[in-house]
CSV table of C-alpha atoms in Angstrom, one decimal:
chain,number,residue,atom,x,y,z
E,1,MET,CA,30.3,-1.5,-14.2
E,2,ILE,CA,27.5,0.1,-16.2
E,3,GLU,CA,27.9,0.9,-19.9
E,4,PHE,CA,25.7,2.7,-22.1
E,5,GLN,CA,26.2,2.0,-25.9
E,6,ASN,CA,24.3,4.4,-28.0
E,7,ILE,CA,21.4,4.6,-26.5
E,8,SER,CA,18.5,6.0,-28.4
E,9,PHE,CA,14.6,6.3,-27.0
E,10,ALA,CA,11.5,8.0,-28.3
E,11,TYR,CA,7.8,7.8,-27.0
E,12,GLU,CA,6.7,9.4,-30.5
E,13,LYS,CA,9.3,8.6,-33.3
E,14,GLU,CA,9.6,12.7,-34.2
E,15,ARG,CA,10.4,13.4,-30.5
E,16,PRO,CA,13.9,11.3,-29.3
E,17,VAL,CA,14.1,11.7,-25.6
E,18,LEU,CA,17.6,9.8,-25.8
E,19,SER,CA,19.8,10.3,-28.7
E,20,ASN,CA,22.9,7.9,-29.1
E,21,LEU,CA,23.6,8.5,-25.5
E,22,SER,CA,27.0,6.7,-24.4
E,23,PHE,CA,28.7,6.6,-21.1
E,24,CYS,CA,30.4,4.2,-18.7
E,25,ILE,CA,30.2,4.1,-15.0
E,26,ARG,CA,32.8,2.5,-12.7
E,27,GLU,CA,32.4,0.7,-9.6
E,28,GLY,CA,32.6,2.9,-6.5
E,29,GLU,CA,31.5,6.3,-8.5
E,30,ASN,CA,29.0,8.8,-7.4
E,31,VAL,CA,27.6,10.0,-10.3
E,32,GLY,CA,25.2,12.9,-10.6
E,33,LEU,CA,23.1,13.0,-13.7
E,34,ILE,CA,21.8,16.6,-14.2
E,35,GLY,CA,19.9,18.5,-16.8
E,36,ALA,CA,16.9,20.7,-17.3
E,37,ASN,CA,13.3,19.6,-17.4
E,38,GLY,CA,12.9,16.6,-20.3
E,39,ALA,CA,16.6,16.3,-20.7
E,40,GLY,CA,15.9,12.6,-20.2
E,41,LYS,CA,17.4,12.0,-17.1
E,42,SER,CA,14.3,9.7,-15.5
E,43,THR,CA,14.5,8.3,-19.0
E,44,VAL,CA,17.9,7.2,-18.3
E,45,MET,CA,16.8,5.5,-15.3
E,46,LYS,CA,13.9,3.8,-16.7
E,47,VAL,CA,16.3,2.6,-19.7
E,48,LEU,CA,18.8,1.4,-17.4
E,49,LEU,CA,16.3,-0.4,-14.8
E,50,GLY,CA,14.6,-2.1,-18.0
E,51,LEU,CA,11.2,0.0,-17.4
E,52,LEU,CA,11.5,1.2,-20.7
E,53,LYS,CA,13.2,-0.7,-24.1
E,54,ALA,CA,15.4,1.6,-25.7
E,55,GLU,CA,17.8,1.1,-28.9
E,56,GLY,CA,21.4,0.2,-28.1
E,57,ARG,CA,23.1,-1.7,-25.4
E,58,ILE,CA,23.2,-1.5,-21.9
E,59,LEU,CA,25.8,-3.5,-19.9
E,60,VAL,CA,25.6,-4.1,-16.1
E,61,ASP,CA,28.5,-5.9,-14.9
E,62,GLY,CA,28.7,-7.2,-18.3
E,63,THR,CA,25.2,-8.8,-18.7
E,64,GLU,CA,23.3,-6.9,-21.4
E,65,VAL,CA,19.8,-5.7,-20.0
E,66,THR,CA,17.4,-7.9,-21.6
E,67,LYS,CA,14.2,-9.3,-20.7
E,68,GLY,CA,15.9,-12.3,-19.5
E,69,SER,CA,18.5,-10.8,-17.5
E,70,LEU,CA,16.2,-8.2,-15.7
E,71,THR,CA,15.8,-10.5,-12.5
E,72,GLU,CA,19.4,-10.4,-12.1
E,73,ILE,CA,20.1,-6.8,-13.3
E,74,ARG,CA,17.6,-5.3,-10.9
E,75,ARG,CA,18.6,-7.6,-7.8
E,76,LYS,CA,22.0,-5.4,-8.4
E,77,LEU,CA,20.4,-2.0,-8.6
E,78,GLY,CA,18.4,-0.3,-6.2
E,79,PHE,CA,16.1,2.5,-7.2
E,80,VAL,CA,14.9,5.2,-4.8
E,81,LEU,CA,11.8,6.7,-6.3
E,82,GLN,CA,11.2,10.3,-6.5
E,83,ASN,CA,7.9,10.3,-4.7
E,84,SER,CA,8.2,7.9,-1.7
E,85,ASP,CA,4.3,7.4,-1.4
E,86,ASN,CA,5.0,5.1,-4.5
E,87,GLN,CA,7.8,3.1,-3.0
E,88,MET,CA,6.0,2.7,0.4
E,89,PHE,CA,2.7,0.8,-0.4
E,90,MET,CA,2.5,-1.9,2.3
E,91,PRO,CA,0.9,-0.7,6.0
E,92,THR,CA,4.3,-0.5,7.9
E,93,VAL,CA,8.1,0.5,7.2
E,94,TYR,CA,8.9,-3.2,8.4
E,95,GLU,CA,6.5,-5.2,5.7
E,96,ASP,CA,7.7,-2.7,3.1
E,97,MET,CA,11.4,-3.4,3.9
E,98,ILE,CA,11.0,-7.3,4.3
E,99,PHE,CA,9.1,-7.2,0.8
E,100,ALA,CA,12.2,-7.0,-1.7
E,101,PRO,CA,14.3,-9.6,0.3
E,102,LEU,CA,11.7,-12.1,0.2
E,103,ASN,CA,10.8,-11.8,-3.3
E,104,TYR,CA,14.5,-12.4,-4.1
E,105,GLY,CA,14.1,-15.4,-2.5
E,106,LEU,CA,15.6,-15.1,1.2
E,107,SER,CA,14.3,-16.8,4.2
E,108,ARG,CA,12.4,-15.3,6.8
E,109,THR,CA,15.1,-14.9,9.2
E,110,GLU,CA,17.6,-13.9,6.6
E,111,ALA,CA,15.3,-11.1,5.3
E,112,GLU,CA,14.8,-10.0,8.7
E,113,GLU,CA,18.4,-9.7,9.8
E,114,ARG,CA,18.7,-7.3,6.4
E,115,VAL,CA,15.8,-5.1,7.5
E,116,ASP,CA,17.5,-4.8,11.0
E,117,LYS,CA,20.7,-3.9,9.3
E,118,ALA,CA,19.5,-1.5,7.0
E,119,LEU,CA,17.6,0.0,9.7
E,120,GLU,CA,20.5,0.0,12.2
E,121,LYS,CA,22.8,1.6,9.2
E,122,LEU,CA,20.5,4.5,9.3
E,123,GLY,CA,19.6,5.0,12.5
E,124,LEU,CA,15.9,4.4,12.2
E,125,GLN,CA,15.2,1.1,14.6
E,126,GLU,CA,12.1,3.3,16.0
E,127,LEU,CA,10.4,3.4,12.6
E,128,LYS,CA,10.5,-0.4,11.8
E,129,HIS,CA,6.7,-0.6,12.9
E,130,ARG,CA,5.6,2.3,12.4
E,131,HIS,CA,2.7,2.8,9.8
E,132,ASN,CA,3.5,4.4,6.6
E,133,HIS,CA,0.8,6.7,6.5
E,134,LYS,CA,1.9,8.3,9.7
E,135,ILE,CA,5.5,9.2,9.4
E,136,SER,CA,6.3,12.3,8.1
E,137,GLY,CA,7.7,13.0,4.5
E,138,GLY,CA,11.5,13.2,5.9
E,139,GLU,CA,10.9,9.8,7.8
E,140,LYS,CA,9.4,8.3,4.4
E,141,ARG,CA,12.3,8.9,2.4
E,142,MET,CA,14.7,7.9,4.8
E,143,ALA,CA,12.7,4.7,5.1
E,144,ALA,CA,12.3,4.3,1.4
E,145,ILE,CA,16.2,4.6,1.2
E,146,ALA,CA,16.2,1.7,3.9
E,147,THR,CA,13.9,-0.5,1.9
E,148,VAL,CA,16.5,-0.6,-0.8
E,149,LEU,CA,19.5,-0.9,1.5
E,150,ALA,CA,17.5,-3.9,2.7
E,151,MET,CA,18.4,-5.1,-1.0
E,152,GLU,CA,21.7,-5.0,-0.4
E,153,PRO,CA,22.2,-3.7,-4.1
E,154,GLU,CA,25.6,-3.1,-5.7
E,155,VAL,CA,24.5,0.3,-7.3
E,156,ILE,CA,22.0,2.8,-5.8
E,157,LEU,CA,20.1,4.8,-8.2
E,158,MET,CA,18.0,7.9,-6.5
E,159,ASP,CA,15.6,10.0,-8.5
E,160,GLU,CA,15.3,13.6,-6.7
E,161,PRO,CA,16.3,12.3,-3.4
E,162,THR,CA,16.0,15.9,-1.9
E,163,SER,CA,13.0,17.2,-3.4
E,164,ALA,CA,10.3,18.3,-1.1
E,165,LEU,CA,12.3,17.8,2.0
E,166,ASP,CA,12.9,20.7,4.6
E,167,PRO,CA,16.5,21.8,5.0
E,168,TYR,CA,17.0,19.8,8.1
E,169,ASN,CA,15.5,16.4,6.6
E,170,ARG,CA,17.4,17.4,3.3
E,171,ARG,CA,20.8,17.5,5.1
E,172,ILE,CA,19.9,14.2,7.0
E,173,VAL,CA,19.4,12.5,3.5
E,174,ILE,CA,22.4,13.8,2.1
E,175,ASN,CA,24.5,12.9,4.8
E,176,THR,CA,23.1,9.6,4.4
E,177,ILE,CA,24.0,9.3,0.9
E,178,ARG,CA,27.4,10.0,1.3
E,179,SER,CA,27.6,7.3,3.8
E,180,LEU,CA,26.8,4.7,1.6
E,181,PRO,CA,29.6,2.8,0.1
E,182,GLN,CA,28.0,1.7,-3.0
E,183,THR,CA,28.1,3.3,-6.3
E,184,LYS,CA,25.3,5.6,-6.7
E,185,ILE,CA,23.7,7.5,-9.7
E,186,ILE,CA,21.5,10.4,-8.6
E,187,THR,CA,19.3,12.5,-10.8
E,188,SER,CA,18.4,15.8,-9.2
E,189,HIS,CA,18.0,19.7,-9.9
E,190,ASP,CA,19.3,20.0,-6.5
E,191,LEU,CA,22.8,20.9,-7.7
E,192,ASP,CA,24.3,21.8,-4.3
E,193,MET,CA,23.1,18.1,-3.3
E,194,ILE,CA,24.6,16.9,-6.1
E,195,LEU,CA,28.1,19.0,-5.2
E,196,ASP,CA,27.8,17.5,-1.9
E,197,THR,CA,27.5,13.9,-2.9
E,198,CYS,CA,29.0,13.2,-6.3
E,199,ASP,CA,32.6,13.3,-7.7
E,200,ARG,CA,31.3,13.1,-11.3
E,201,VAL,CA,28.8,14.7,-13.1
E,202,ILE,CA,26.9,13.7,-16.3
E,203,LEU,CA,25.3,16.9,-18.1
E,204,LEU,CA,22.1,16.1,-20.4
E,205,SER,CA,20.5,18.4,-22.8
E,206,GLY,CA,18.0,17.3,-25.2
E,207,GLY,CA,18.7,13.7,-24.8
E,208,GLU,CA,22.2,13.9,-25.6
E,209,LEU,CA,25.4,13.9,-23.5
E,210,ALA,CA,26.3,17.7,-23.2
E,211,ALA,CA,29.2,17.1,-20.7
E,212,ASP,CA,30.6,14.5,-18.5
E,213,GLY,CA,33.6,15.2,-15.9
E,214,PRO,CA,34.1,15.7,-12.4
E,215,ALA,CA,31.5,17.5,-10.6
E,216,ASP,CA,33.7,20.2,-9.1
E,217,ALA,CA,34.6,21.4,-12.9
E,218,ILE,CA,31.1,21.2,-14.4
E,219,LEU,CA,29.0,22.5,-11.8
E,220,ARG,CA,31.4,25.8,-11.6
E,221,ASP,CA,31.5,26.1,-15.4
E,222,ARG,CA,28.6,28.8,-15.5
E,223,ALA,CA,28.6,29.3,-19.4
E,224,LEU,CA,28.3,25.3,-20.0
E,225,LEU,CA,25.4,25.2,-17.3
E,226,GLU,CA,23.6,28.4,-18.8
E,227,ALA,CA,24.0,27.3,-22.3
E,228,HIS,CA,21.8,24.1,-20.9
E,229,ARG,CA,19.1,25.8,-19.3
E,230,MET,CA,21.0,25.4,-15.9
E,231,GLU,CA,22.4,27.5,-12.8
E,232,LEU,CA,25.7,27.6,-10.8
E,233,PRO,CA,24.5,25.8,-7.5
E,234,LEU,CA,23.5,28.3,-5.0
E,235,CYS,CA,26.3,27.9,-2.8
E,236,LEU,CA,28.6,28.9,-6.1
E,237,GLY,CA,26.4,32.1,-6.3
E,238,GLY,CA,23.8,30.3,-8.6
E,239,ALA,CA,20.8,32.5,-7.7
E,240,ARG,CA,21.3,35.8,-9.5
E,241,ARG,CA,18.7,37.7,-10.4
E,242,GLN,CA,17.3,37.3,-14.1
E,243,GLY,CA,16.8,40.4,-16.5
K,1,MET,CA,-9.7,17.3,5.5
K,2,ASN,CA,-12.6,17.0,2.8
K,3,GLN,CA,-15.2,13.9,2.6
K,4,VAL,CA,-12.8,11.8,0.4
K,5,GLU,CA,-9.6,12.4,2.4
K,6,ARG,CA,-11.5,11.3,5.5
K,7,GLY,CA,-12.4,8.2,3.5
K,8,ALA,CA,-9.0,7.3,3.1
K,9,CYS,CA,-8.0,8.1,6.8
K,10,GLU,CA,-10.8,5.5,7.5
K,11,LEU,CA,-9.1,2.9,5.3
K,12,HIS,CA,-5.8,3.6,7.1
K,13,GLU,CA,-7.7,3.3,10.5
K,14,MET,CA,-8.6,-0.1,9.6
K,15,ASP,CA,-4.9,-0.8,9.6
K,16,GLU,CA,-4.4,0.5,12.9
K,17,LEU,CA,-7.1,-1.3,14.2
K,18,ALA,CA,-5.5,-4.6,13.0
K,19,ALA,CA,-2.3,-3.7,14.8
K,20,ARG,CA,-3.6,-3.5,18.1
K,21,GLN,CA,-2.8,-6.4,20.7
K,22,SER,CA,-5.4,-8.2,22.2
K,23,PRO,CA,-6.1,-12.1,22.7
K,24,ILE,CA,-8.2,-11.9,19.4
K,25,HIS,CA,-5.5,-10.2,17.7
K,26,SER,CA,-3.1,-12.5,18.8
K,27,LEU,CA,-4.7,-15.7,17.3
K,28,CYS,CA,-3.6,-17.0,13.9
K,29,PRO,CA,-5.4,-15.3,11.0
K,30,LEU,CA,-6.3,-18.8,9.4
K,31,ALA,CA,-8.1,-19.5,12.9
K,32,LYS,CA,-10.0,-16.4,12.6
K,33,LEU,CA,-10.7,-16.9,9.1
K,34,LEU,CA,-11.9,-20.4,9.5
K,35,THR,CA,-14.3,-19.5,12.6
K,36,THR,CA,-15.4,-16.6,10.8
K,37,ILE,CA,-16.4,-18.8,7.6
K,38,ALA,CA,-18.3,-21.1,10.2
K,39,TYR,CA,-20.5,-18.3,11.7
K,40,LEU,CA,-21.5,-16.9,8.7
K,41,VAL,CA,-22.6,-20.4,7.4
K,42,THR,CA,-24.3,-21.0,10.6
K,43,VAL,CA,-25.8,-17.6,10.4
K,44,LEU,CA,-27.2,-17.9,7.0
K,45,SER,CA,-28.4,-21.0,7.4
K,46,PHE,CA,-31.0,-20.3,10.0
K,47,ARG,CA,-34.8,-20.5,8.7
K,48,LYS,CA,-36.5,-17.4,7.6
K,49,TYR,CA,-38.6,-17.4,10.5
K,50,ASP,CA,-36.2,-18.4,13.3
K,51,LEU,CA,-35.7,-14.8,14.8
K,52,SER,CA,-35.0,-16.2,18.4
K,53,GLY,CA,-32.5,-18.7,17.0
K,54,VAL,CA,-30.8,-15.9,15.0
K,55,THR,CA,-30.4,-13.7,18.1
K,56,VAL,CA,-28.9,-16.1,20.2
K,57,MET,CA,-25.7,-15.7,17.4
K,58,LEU,CA,-25.0,-12.1,18.7
K,59,LEU,CA,-23.1,-13.5,21.6
K,60,TYR,CA,-20.3,-14.4,19.0
K,61,PRO,CA,-19.9,-10.6,17.9
K,62,VAL,CA,-20.3,-9.1,21.5
K,63,LEU,CA,-17.5,-11.5,22.7
K,64,LEU,CA,-15.3,-10.5,20.0
K,65,PHE,CA,-15.8,-6.7,20.5
K,66,GLN,CA,-15.0,-7.5,24.6
K,67,LEU,CA,-12.1,-9.7,24.0
K,68,SER,CA,-10.7,-7.2,21.2
K,69,GLY,CA,-11.3,-3.7,22.7
K,70,ILE,CA,-12.6,-2.7,19.5
K,71,PRO,CA,-15.3,-0.4,20.3
K,72,VAL,CA,-18.8,-0.8,18.9
K,73,ARG,CA,-19.3,2.6,17.8
K,74,THR,CA,-16.0,2.0,15.2
K,75,CYS,CA,-17.9,-0.7,13.8
K,76,PHE,CA,-21.3,0.9,13.3
K,77,HIS,CA,-19.7,3.9,12.4
K,78,LYS,CA,-17.7,2.6,9.8
K,79,LEU,CA,-20.3,0.3,8.2
K,80,ARG,CA,-23.2,2.9,7.9
K,81,PHE,CA,-23.3,3.3,4.7
K,82,VAL,CA,-23.4,-0.3,3.9
K,83,LEU,CA,-25.7,-1.3,7.2
K,84,PRO,CA,-28.8,0.5,5.4
K,85,LEU,CA,-28.6,-1.6,2.2
K,86,VAL,CA,-28.5,-4.7,4.3
K,87,MET,CA,-31.3,-3.4,6.4
K,88,ALA,CA,-33.4,-2.6,3.5
K,89,VAL,CA,-33.0,-6.6,2.5
K,90,GLY,CA,-36.7,-8.1,3.3
K,91,LEU,CA,-38.3,-4.7,3.6
K,92,PHE,CA,-41.2,-5.7,1.4
K,93,ASN,CA,-41.8,-9.0,3.3
K,94,PRO,CA,-44.4,-7.6,5.7
K,95,PHE,CA,-46.5,-6.6,2.4
K,96,PHE,CA,-46.2,-10.4,0.9
K,97,ASP,CA,-46.6,-12.3,4.0
K,98,ARG,CA,-49.2,-11.1,6.2
K,99,GLN,CA,-49.8,-14.4,7.8
K,100,PRO,CA,-50.0,-13.9,11.7
K,101,MET,CA,-47.4,-15.8,13.3
K,102,LEU,CA,-46.5,-14.2,16.9
K,103,THR,CA,-48.8,-12.6,19.4
K,104,LEU,CA,-47.2,-10.5,22.1
K,105,GLY,CA,-49.8,-9.2,24.2
K,106,ALA,CA,-52.1,-7.1,22.4
K,107,LEU,CA,-49.2,-6.9,19.5
K,108,THR,CA,-49.6,-9.4,16.7
K,109,LEU,CA,-46.6,-10.0,14.3
K,110,SER,CA,-47.0,-11.1,10.7
K,111,GLY,CA,-44.5,-14.0,8.9
K,112,GLY,CA,-43.4,-11.4,7.0
K,113,VAL,CA,-42.6,-9.1,9.7
K,114,ILE,CA,-40.7,-11.8,11.4
K,115,SER,CA,-38.9,-12.9,8.2
K,116,MET,CA,-37.6,-9.2,7.7
K,117,LEU,CA,-36.4,-9.1,11.2
K,118,THR,CA,-34.5,-12.3,11.0
K,119,LEU,CA,-33.1,-11.1,7.5
K,120,MET,CA,-31.8,-8.0,9.0
K,121,LEU,CA,-30.3,-9.5,12.1
K,122,LYS,CA,-28.5,-11.8,9.8
K,123,GLY,CA,-27.3,-9.2,7.7
K,124,VAL,CA,-26.3,-7.1,10.7
K,125,PHE,CA,-24.3,-10.2,12.4
K,126,CYS,CA,-22.8,-11.2,9.3
K,127,LEU,CA,-21.5,-7.4,8.3
K,128,MET,CA,-20.2,-7.2,12.0
K,129,THR,CA,-18.5,-10.6,12.3
K,130,ALA,CA,-16.5,-9.5,8.9
K,131,PHE,CA,-15.6,-6.1,10.2
K,132,LEU,CA,-14.2,-7.8,13.3
K,133,LEU,CA,-12.1,-10.2,11.3
K,134,MET,CA,-11.0,-7.3,9.2
K,135,ALA,CA,-10.2,-5.2,12.4
K,136,THR,CA,-8.2,-7.9,14.3
K,137,THR,CA,-6.3,-9.3,11.0
K,138,SER,CA,-4.2,-6.9,8.7
K,139,ILE,CA,-5.2,-7.6,5.2
K,140,ASP,CA,-1.7,-9.1,4.4
K,141,ALA,CA,-2.7,-11.6,6.9
K,142,LEU,CA,-5.7,-12.4,5.6
K,143,CYS,CA,-4.3,-13.0,2.3
K,144,ALA,CA,-1.8,-15.1,3.5
K,145,ALA,CA,-4.6,-17.4,5.6
K,146,LEU,CA,-6.4,-17.3,2.0
K,147,ARG,CA,-3.1,-18.8,0.5
K,148,ARG,CA,-2.9,-21.2,3.2
K,149,LEU,CA,-6.2,-22.6,2.1
K,150,ARG,CA,-5.0,-23.1,-1.0
K,151,LEU,CA,-6.9,-20.1,-2.8
K,152,SER,CA,-5.1,-19.3,-6.0
K,153,GLY,CA,-2.6,-16.6,-6.0
K,154,MET,CA,-3.9,-14.9,-8.4
K,155,PRO,CA,-7.7,-13.3,-7.0
K,156,VAL,CA,-5.6,-13.2,-3.5
K,157,THR,CA,-3.0,-11.0,-4.7
K,158,LEU,CA,-5.5,-9.1,-7.0
K,159,LEU,CA,-7.7,-8.4,-3.7
K,160,LEU,CA,-4.5,-7.3,-1.8
K,161,LEU,CA,-3.7,-5.1,-4.7
K,162,THR,CA,-7.2,-3.5,-5.0
K,163,TYR,CA,-7.4,-2.8,-1.4
K,164,ARG,CA,-3.8,-0.8,-1.9
K,165,TYR,CA,-4.8,0.5,-4.9
K,166,VAL,CA,-8.6,1.9,-3.1
K,167,GLY,CA,-6.3,4.1,-1.0
K,168,ILE,CA,-4.2,5.6,-3.5
K,169,MET,CA,-7.4,6.5,-5.8
K,170,ALA,CA,-8.8,8.2,-2.5
K,171,GLU,CA,-5.7,10.3,-1.9
K,172,GLU,CA,-5.7,11.2,-6.0
K,173,ALA,CA,-9.4,12.1,-5.6
K,174,ALA,CA,-8.9,14.0,-2.5
K,175,ALA,CA,-6.2,16.2,-3.8
K,176,MET,CA,-8.5,16.9,-6.9
K,177,THR,CA,-11.4,17.4,-4.8
K,178,ASP,CA,-9.3,20.0,-2.8
K,179,ALA,CA,-7.8,21.8,-6.2
K,180,TYR,CA,-11.6,22.0,-7.5
K,181,HIS,CA,-12.9,23.2,-4.2
K,182,LEU,CA,-9.7,26.0,-4.1
K,183,ARG,CA,-11.3,27.6,-7.7
K,184,ALA,CA,-15.2,27.0,-6.8
K,185,PRO,CA,-15.8,28.7,-3.3
K,186,GLY,CA,-18.9,28.3,-1.9
K,187,GLN,CA,-20.0,25.9,-4.4
K,188,ARG,CA,-21.2,22.5,-2.8
K,189,GLY,CA,-20.1,19.5,-4.1
K,190,ILE,CA,-18.7,19.1,-7.4
K,191,ARG,CA,-20.9,20.5,-10.3
K,192,PHE,CA,-22.6,17.7,-12.8
K,193,SER,CA,-20.8,19.2,-15.7
K,194,ALA,CA,-17.4,18.8,-14.4
K,195,TRP,CA,-18.2,14.8,-13.0
K,196,GLY,CA,-16.9,13.6,-16.8
K,197,SER,CA,-13.5,15.4,-16.7
K,198,PHE,CA,-13.1,14.8,-13.0
K,199,LEU,CA,-13.6,11.3,-13.2
K,200,GLY,CA,-11.6,11.1,-16.6
K,201,GLN,CA,-8.7,12.7,-14.8
K,202,LEU,CA,-9.2,10.4,-11.6
K,203,LEU,CA,-8.6,7.4,-13.7
K,204,LEU,CA,-5.4,8.6,-15.6
K,205,ARG,CA,-4.1,10.1,-12.3
K,206,SER,CA,-4.6,6.8,-10.3
K,207,MET,CA,-3.5,4.7,-13.6
K,208,ASP,CA,-0.1,6.8,-13.7
K,209,ARG,CA,0.6,6.6,-9.9
K,210,GLY,CA,-0.7,2.5,-10.0
K,211,SER,CA,2.1,2.0,-12.5
K,212,GLU,CA,4.6,3.8,-10.6
K,213,LEU,CA,4.0,1.7,-7.7
K,214,TYR,CA,3.9,-1.0,-9.8
K,215,SER,CA,7.1,-0.4,-11.3
K,216,GLY,CA,8.7,0.2,-7.9
K,217,MET,CA,7.4,-3.2,-6.9
K,218,GLN,CA,9.0,-5.0,-10.0
K,219,LEU,CA,12.2,-3.4,-9.1
K,220,ARG,CA,12.1,-5.0,-5.6
K,221,GLY,CA,11.8,-8.2,-7.1
K,222,PHE,CA,8.0,-8.8,-7.6
K,223,ARG,CA,7.1,-11.4,-9.9
K,224,GLY,CA,3.0,-11.8,-9.1
K,225,GLU,CA,3.4,-13.8,-6.4
K,226,PHE,CA,3.3,-12.0,-2.8
K,227,HIS,CA,5.7,-13.0,-0.1
K,228,TYR,CA,3.2,-12.1,2.9
K,229,ALA,CA,5.0,-10.8,6.0
K,230,ALA,CA,5.4,-13.1,8.9
K,231,MET,CA,2.4,-14.8,9.6
K,232,LYS,CA,1.6,-16.0,12.9
K,233,PRO,CA,2.0,-19.8,13.6
K,234,TRP,CA,-0.8,-22.2,14.2
K,235,ARG,CA,-0.8,-22.9,18.2
K,236,TRP,CA,-2.7,-24.8,20.7
K,237,SER,CA,-4.8,-21.9,21.4
K,238,ASP,CA,-5.8,-21.6,17.9
K,239,THR,CA,-7.2,-25.1,17.5
K,240,VAL,CA,-9.0,-24.5,20.9
K,241,TYR,CA,-10.6,-21.2,19.8
K,242,LEU,CA,-11.7,-22.6,16.7
K,243,THR,CA,-12.9,-25.9,17.9
K,244,VAL,CA,-14.9,-24.0,21.1
K,245,CYS,CA,-16.5,-21.5,18.5
K,246,VAL,CA,-17.5,-24.0,15.9
K,247,ALA,CA,-18.9,-26.3,18.7
K,248,LEU,CA,-20.8,-23.4,20.0
K,249,PHE,CA,-22.2,-22.4,16.7
K,250,LEU,CA,-23.5,-25.9,16.0
K,251,VAL,CA,-25.0,-26.0,19.5
K,252,PHE,CA,-26.8,-22.8,18.7
K,253,ARG,CA,-27.9,-23.9,15.3
K,254,LEU,CA,-29.0,-27.5,16.6
K,255,PHE,CA,-30.7,-26.7,19.8
K,256,HIS,CA,-33.1,-24.1,20.3
K,257,LEU,CA,-31.5,-22.2,23.4
K,258,ALA,CA,-33.9,-19.5,23.6
K,259,GLN,CA,-36.7,-21.8,23.6
K,260,LEU,CA,-35.0,-24.2,26.2
K,261,LEU,CA,-34.4,-20.9,28.5
K,262,GLY,CA,-37.7,-19.7,27.9
K,263,SER,CA,-39.3,-23.1,29.0
K,264,LEU,CA,-37.1,-23.2,32.2
K,265,LEU,CA,-38.4,-20.0,33.2
K,266,VAL,CA,-42.0,-20.5,32.3
K,267,ARG,CA,-41.8,-24.2,34.0
């Protein structure tokens, strides 16, 4: 479904962010993209979404990501931003949710149906007419996911979906992610969440592919994780004292 | 909450006022926009000495305040920074135009004083009406109304995004102000020497957030043209509202109501 073929990218020539990255994601997979700060996780997302132009080829359902195909590609990929405030820029949740369906040419009735369906799916009906600046961080994160669901994308990309959430809201978001049937690519430092939601993990290190395999195997490999400035998930005893 | 944060909150309050329910809120935004334009044109068309004529125009904002349930205090609170500027217009008229024009008992008012008062009233009434339009109509609905008036998409989208980005800039400024004051206890305001870097940082941070937000929009299919949320359809009540209001403005403008009423009383 998604194919990265020899992708390289650099903001400055001497410091490549992604180097010759190749991997393939099949339909229905839940992939966790992990790595230390600066490993290139967010860049992978941006390159895939066509926000950054990289060397190499990226194919989504056989269509190459180019300037001309961006509309078609972005229609298939729903991206939940790390900072929900940047995603929820309209006055109310409803207006934010209807934004994408209308942009993609749906009639108002069809768009409204999609909004209601997405809200119902996440149990957020009471948020529909609430003002974005009046809802809590957890609600905002859920609403941001709902805005993406209203697009009915084939793949959902999430950048740090559980960051800055309290344990209760974090659990709600995790359960929501698990309930979504779409293909998912999730970048996060929250390895417990990755273990909970993903069946496959891609470990990036210095812009290169360090490991790619079942989540359970990679996230239990202490030596591998520590070699790339990571730790075991907390639930597997990852919080150990340094020094 | 610091001053900048309060400013951002006030922006959000306008959205909340616009989301209220009232007979005025339920009118089609286009009807409200056209009526407001007609009101502004009428008010501005009064001659500079026509103080009593302009005064009658107060009836419209008063009626709007009553029907919309928007508190008058809120209006003057939100306009507190602009009102003094408007009031300052014509402040020098009394010095240039000293011709006596009106005698009220022992008090003689010069043409300059009358024209100054007329200008002040014009400014205040226009601001009040513009505020009432904003307070009873969301910015999206207003922009949709402007598009229905066949205004080009670009300036309308620019208007809408500017409104949104001002909020973002205020949020960033509030966070930076807090960070500054936490490390400069007891200091009032921001030291002049820090203004340069403060403004530079504010600009960079706003640009970063702005581009992130724009990416978010692009990823949801935005291609330069806003598809505004459902705009209320034009109904009979809108036609009646617009017609009655414009007719009243014409009556107020063409017939000197204050003088007519006065002559009735004197007779």
